[in-house]
Amino acid sequence: MNHIQGSLIYEGKAKRVFACENPDRVLIEFKNDATAFNAKKRSLIEGKGRLNCKISAALFQLLELNGIPTHFLELHSETLMVADKISVIPLEVVIRNIATGSLCRETPINQGTILNPPLLDLYYKDDELGDPILTEGRLQLLDIISDIQREEIEQITRSVNKILKEYFDSLDLLLVDFKLEFGTNSSGKLVVADEISPDNCRFWDKKISDSKDRILDKDRFRQDLGGVIDAYQEILKRIENDSFHPG
Ligand code: TMP
């Protein structure tokens, strides 16, 4: 279906959201902008938007095939996705299979520790506050979601992790950790939103043991390792070469 791009509704660090002729839908444009450390570090990475849009579309379709509700409807072009218009829940839901990143900076847990069961943490989505991690008590005080919604969000996140971890394992990739965002669509249904790409997931190449060479995600940008676009391209290539790929 053709979707006319309407006015800009919202511009974030890596995406723009446009109105559609259907008020229940939006067009999401994936930008080439890369930011890290709460946008203190910024760059333009040619081709990143296209890769993240295609990777996210494929992964949202994989999740839908496995019964997980997402905001994804269809690809409009290589950098534009048609999605449900949602009311964003201001939470960043991070689930970790292997310890690295902020978990190892902020606690004495060693890099590479296998986390079984996976560690799930909720962060408050607010750039000005630096997306702080939430305690049980702070979450209750903020009153962002009901207990039932919270249970649903955690259960969906654990299911997404199981599906994606097994899938990437079959592509010889370790899914180290990732961040999900949620929203409610016009029918009030809870859906996985935002994106699922090397910007918000960590992937390590299973066949490479060097701790830097194996990185195939935004940590290449965060840590100035170079080869950012090649890493993202490698993720898309493995997805496209897989038989599930919807084409
Ligand atoms: P962290 O180790 O820096 O807390 O990151 C955990 C996961 O969440 C990792 O896959 C990267 C992702 N992430 C985002 O998508 N957005 C963010 O703002 C941050 C800090 C992390």
Coordinates of C-alpha atoms and ligand atoms in Angstrom, one line a residue:
M1 CA 0.0 0.0 0.0
N2 CA 1.2 3.5 -0.7
H3 CA 1.6 5.8 2.2
I4 CA 1.8 9.6 1.8
Q5 CA 4.4 11.1 4.1
G6 CA 2.7 13.8 6.2
S7 CA 4.0 16.2 8.7
L8 CA 6.9 15.5 11.1
I9 CA 5.4 14.4 14.5
Y10 CA 8.7 13.7 16.4
E11 CA 12.4 13.7 15.8
G12 CA 14.6 11.6 17.9
K13 CA 18.4 10.9 17.9
A14 CA 18.2 8.2 15.3
K15 CA 14.7 8.4 13.8
R16 CA 12.0 10.7 12.6
V17 CA 8.3 10.0 12.9
F18 CA 5.9 11.3 10.2
A19 CA 2.1 11.3 10.1
C20 CA 0.4 9.1 7.5
E21 CA -3.0 9.5 5.8
N22 CA -4.2 6.8 8.2
P23 CA -4.3 8.4 11.7
D24 CA -3.6 5.1 13.4
R25 CA -0.3 4.7 11.5
V26 CA 3.0 6.5 11.2
L27 CA 6.0 6.4 8.9
I28 CA 9.3 6.0 10.7
E29 CA 12.5 7.2 9.0
F30 CA 15.8 5.7 10.1
K31 CA 18.5 8.3 10.1
N32 CA 22.3 8.0 9.6
D33 CA 23.0 9.9 12.9
A34 CA 24.8 7.9 15.5
T35 CA 25.0 9.0 19.1
A36 CA 26.4 7.5 22.3
F37 CA 26.8 8.4 26.0
N38 CA 23.5 10.3 25.9
A39 CA 24.4 12.2 22.7
K40 CA 27.7 13.5 24.1
K41 CA 29.3 11.6 21.2
R42 CA 27.8 12.2 17.7
S43 CA 28.5 11.2 14.1
L44 CA 26.9 10.6 10.8
I45 CA 27.4 7.1 9.5
E46 CA 26.4 6.9 5.8
G47 CA 24.1 3.9 5.2
K48 CA 23.3 3.2 8.9
G49 CA 19.7 4.2 8.5
R50 CA 19.1 1.9 5.7
L51 CA 20.7 -1.1 7.4
N52 CA 18.9 -0.5 10.7
C53 CA 15.6 -0.2 8.9
K54 CA 16.0 -3.4 7.0
I55 CA 17.4 -5.3 10.0
S56 CA 14.6 -4.1 12.3
A57 CA 11.9 -4.9 9.7
A58 CA 13.2 -8.5 9.4
L59 CA 13.4 -9.0 13.2
F60 CA 10.0 -7.5 13.8
Q61 CA 8.6 -9.9 11.2
L62 CA 10.4 -12.8 12.9
L63 CA 8.9 -11.8 16.2
E64 CA 5.4 -11.5 14.7
L65 CA 5.8 -15.0 13.2
N66 CA 6.5 -16.2 16.8
G67 CA 3.4 -14.5 18.2
I68 CA 5.0 -11.4 19.6
P69 CA 3.0 -8.2 19.0
T70 CA 5.0 -5.4 17.4
H71 CA 4.3 -1.9 16.0
F72 CA 5.7 -3.0 12.6
L73 CA 3.4 -3.1 9.6
E74 CA 5.5 -2.9 6.4
L75 CA 8.5 -1.4 4.8
H76 CA 7.8 1.7 2.7
S77 CA 11.3 2.1 1.4
E78 CA 14.8 1.1 2.4
T79 CA 14.8 3.8 5.2
L80 CA 11.1 4.2 5.9
M81 CA 8.9 1.8 7.9
V82 CA 5.1 1.9 8.3
A83 CA 4.1 1.2 11.9
D84 CA 1.3 1.5 14.4
K85 CA 1.0 5.0 15.9
I86 CA 1.6 4.3 19.5
S87 CA 1.6 6.0 22.9
V88 CA 5.1 5.5 24.0
I89 CA 5.7 4.0 27.5
P90 CA 8.7 5.9 28.9
L91 CA 10.7 2.8 29.8
E92 CA 13.9 1.3 28.3
V93 CA 13.8 -2.5 29.0
V94 CA 17.3 -4.0 28.9
I95 CA 17.9 -7.7 29.0
R96 CA 21.4 -9.2 29.3
N97 CA 22.6 -12.7 28.5
I98 CA 26.3 -11.9 29.0
A99 CA 27.7 -9.2 31.3
T100 CA 29.4 -6.2 29.6
G101 CA 28.7 -2.5 29.2
S102 CA 27.2 -0.5 32.0
L103 CA 26.6 -3.6 34.1
C104 CA 30.4 -4.1 34.3
R105 CA 31.1 -0.4 34.7
E106 CA 28.7 0.0 37.6
T107 CA 29.1 -3.3 39.5
P108 CA 32.0 -5.7 40.2
I109 CA 30.5 -8.4 37.9
N110 CA 33.2 -9.6 35.4
Q111 CA 33.1 -9.0 31.7
G112 CA 31.7 -12.0 29.9
T113 CA 29.9 -13.6 32.9
I114 CA 27.0 -15.7 31.6
L115 CA 23.8 -14.4 33.1
N116 CA 21.4 -17.3 33.6
P117 CA 18.6 -16.4 34.0
P118 CA 19.1 -13.3 31.9
L119 CA 19.2 -10.1 33.8
L120 CA 16.3 -7.7 33.1
D121 CA 16.4 -4.1 34.2
L122 CA 14.0 -1.2 33.6
Y123 CA 15.4 2.3 33.0
Y124 CA 13.4 5.5 32.9
K125 CA 13.4 6.9 29.3
D126 CA 14.5 10.5 29.7
D127 CA 17.6 11.9 28.0
E128 CA 17.8 14.9 30.3
L129 CA 18.0 12.6 33.3
G130 CA 20.4 10.2 31.5
D131 CA 17.9 7.3 31.4
P132 CA 18.4 6.3 35.1
I133 CA 18.0 2.7 36.2
L134 CA 14.8 2.2 38.2
T135 CA 14.4 0.4 41.5
E136 CA 11.2 -1.4 42.4
G137 CA 10.2 1.5 44.7
R138 CA 11.0 4.2 42.1
L139 CA 8.9 2.4 39.5
Q140 CA 6.0 2.2 41.9
L141 CA 6.3 5.9 42.7
L142 CA 6.5 6.9 39.1
D143 CA 3.3 5.0 38.4
I144 CA 4.0 4.7 34.6
I145 CA 2.5 1.2 34.2
S146 CA 0.2 -1.1 36.1
D147 CA 1.5 -4.2 37.8
I148 CA -0.2 -6.3 35.1
Q149 CA 1.4 -4.2 32.3
R150 CA 4.8 -4.6 34.0
E151 CA 4.4 -8.4 34.1
E152 CA 3.4 -8.4 30.4
I153 CA 6.4 -6.2 29.5
E154 CA 8.8 -8.5 31.3
Q155 CA 7.3 -11.6 30.0
I156 CA 7.3 -10.3 26.4
T157 CA 10.9 -9.2 26.8
R158 CA 12.0 -12.6 28.1
S159 CA 10.2 -14.3 25.2
V160 CA 11.8 -11.9 22.6
N161 CA 15.2 -12.7 24.2
K162 CA 14.6 -16.5 23.8
I163 CA 13.5 -16.1 20.2
L164 CA 16.3 -13.8 19.1
K165 CA 19.0 -15.6 21.1
E166 CA 18.2 -18.9 19.4
Y167 CA 17.8 -17.2 16.0
F168 CA 21.2 -15.4 16.2
D169 CA 22.9 -18.5 17.6
S170 CA 21.9 -20.2 14.3
L171 CA 23.6 -17.3 12.5
D172 CA 26.8 -17.8 14.5
L173 CA 26.2 -14.7 16.6
L174 CA 25.9 -14.3 20.4
L175 CA 23.1 -12.0 21.4
V176 CA 24.8 -10.4 24.4
D177 CA 22.1 -7.9 25.4
F178 CA 19.5 -5.6 24.0
K179 CA 17.1 -2.8 24.8
L180 CA 13.4 -2.8 24.0
E181 CA 10.8 -0.1 24.1
F182 CA 7.0 -0.6 24.3
G183 CA 3.9 1.3 23.5
T184 CA 0.2 0.9 23.2
N185 CA -1.5 1.2 19.8
S186 CA -4.9 2.7 18.9
S187 CA -6.7 -0.5 20.1
G188 CA -4.9 -0.2 23.5
K189 CA -2.7 -3.3 22.7
L190 CA 0.8 -3.5 24.2
V191 CA 3.3 -3.8 21.4
V192 CA 7.1 -3.9 21.0
A193 CA 8.1 -0.6 19.4
D194 CA 11.2 1.5 18.3
E195 CA 13.8 -0.7 16.6
I196 CA 15.8 -3.9 16.9
S197 CA 19.1 -3.3 15.3
P198 CA 22.9 -3.1 16.1
D199 CA 22.1 0.3 17.6
N200 CA 20.2 -1.2 20.5
C201 CA 21.5 -4.8 20.6
R202 CA 25.0 -6.2 21.2
F203 CA 26.2 -9.0 18.9
W204 CA 29.4 -10.9 19.1
D205 CA 30.7 -13.1 16.3
K206 CA 30.8 -16.7 17.8
K207 CA 33.8 -17.7 15.7
I208 CA 36.0 -14.8 16.7
S209 CA 37.7 -14.9 20.2
D210 CA 39.3 -11.4 20.2
S211 CA 37.2 -9.3 22.5
K212 CA 37.2 -6.3 20.1
D213 CA 37.3 -8.0 16.7
R214 CA 34.2 -10.0 17.6
I215 CA 32.0 -6.9 18.1
L216 CA 29.3 -6.4 15.4
D217 CA 27.2 -3.6 16.9
K218 CA 27.2 0.1 18.0
D219 CA 30.0 -0.7 20.5
R220 CA 32.3 -0.3 17.5
F221 CA 31.2 3.4 17.4
R222 CA 31.1 3.8 21.2
Q223 CA 34.6 2.5 21.6
D224 CA 36.0 4.0 18.4
L225 CA 36.9 0.6 16.9
G226 CA 36.1 1.6 13.3
G227 CA 34.3 -0.7 10.8
V228 CA 30.8 0.3 12.1
I229 CA 29.0 0.0 8.8
D230 CA 30.8 -3.2 7.9
A231 CA 29.6 -4.7 11.2
Y232 CA 26.0 -3.7 10.6
Q233 CA 26.2 -4.9 7.0
E234 CA 27.5 -8.3 8.3
I235 CA 24.4 -8.6 10.5
L236 CA 22.0 -7.8 7.6
K237 CA 23.9 -10.3 5.3
R238 CA 23.6 -13.1 7.8
I239 CA 19.8 -12.4 8.2
E240 CA 19.3 -12.2 4.5
N241 CA 21.2 -15.4 3.8
D242 CA 18.9 -17.2 6.3
S243 CA 16.0 -19.2 5.1
F244 CA 13.5 -17.4 7.4
H245 CA 14.2 -14.1 5.7
P246 CA 10.9 -12.8 4.3
G247 CA 12.6 -11.3 1.2
Ligands
TMP1 P1 24.4 -0.7 28.5 O1 25.3 -1.8 28.8 O2 25.2 0.5 28.0 O3 23.5 -0.4 29.6 O4 23.5 -1.1 27.3 C1 22.7 -2.3 27.4 C2 22.0 -2.5 26.0 O5 21.1 -1.5 25.8 C3 22.9 -2.5 24.8 O6 22.5 -3.6 23.9 C4 22.8 -1.2 24.2 C5 21.4 -0.8 24.6 N1 21.2 0.6 24.8 C6 20.3 1.4 24.0 O7 19.7 0.8 23.1 N2 20.2 2.7 24.3 C7 20.9 3.3 25.3 O8 20.7 4.5 25.5 C8 21.8 2.5 26.1 C9 22.6 3.2 27.2 C10 21.9 1.2 25.8

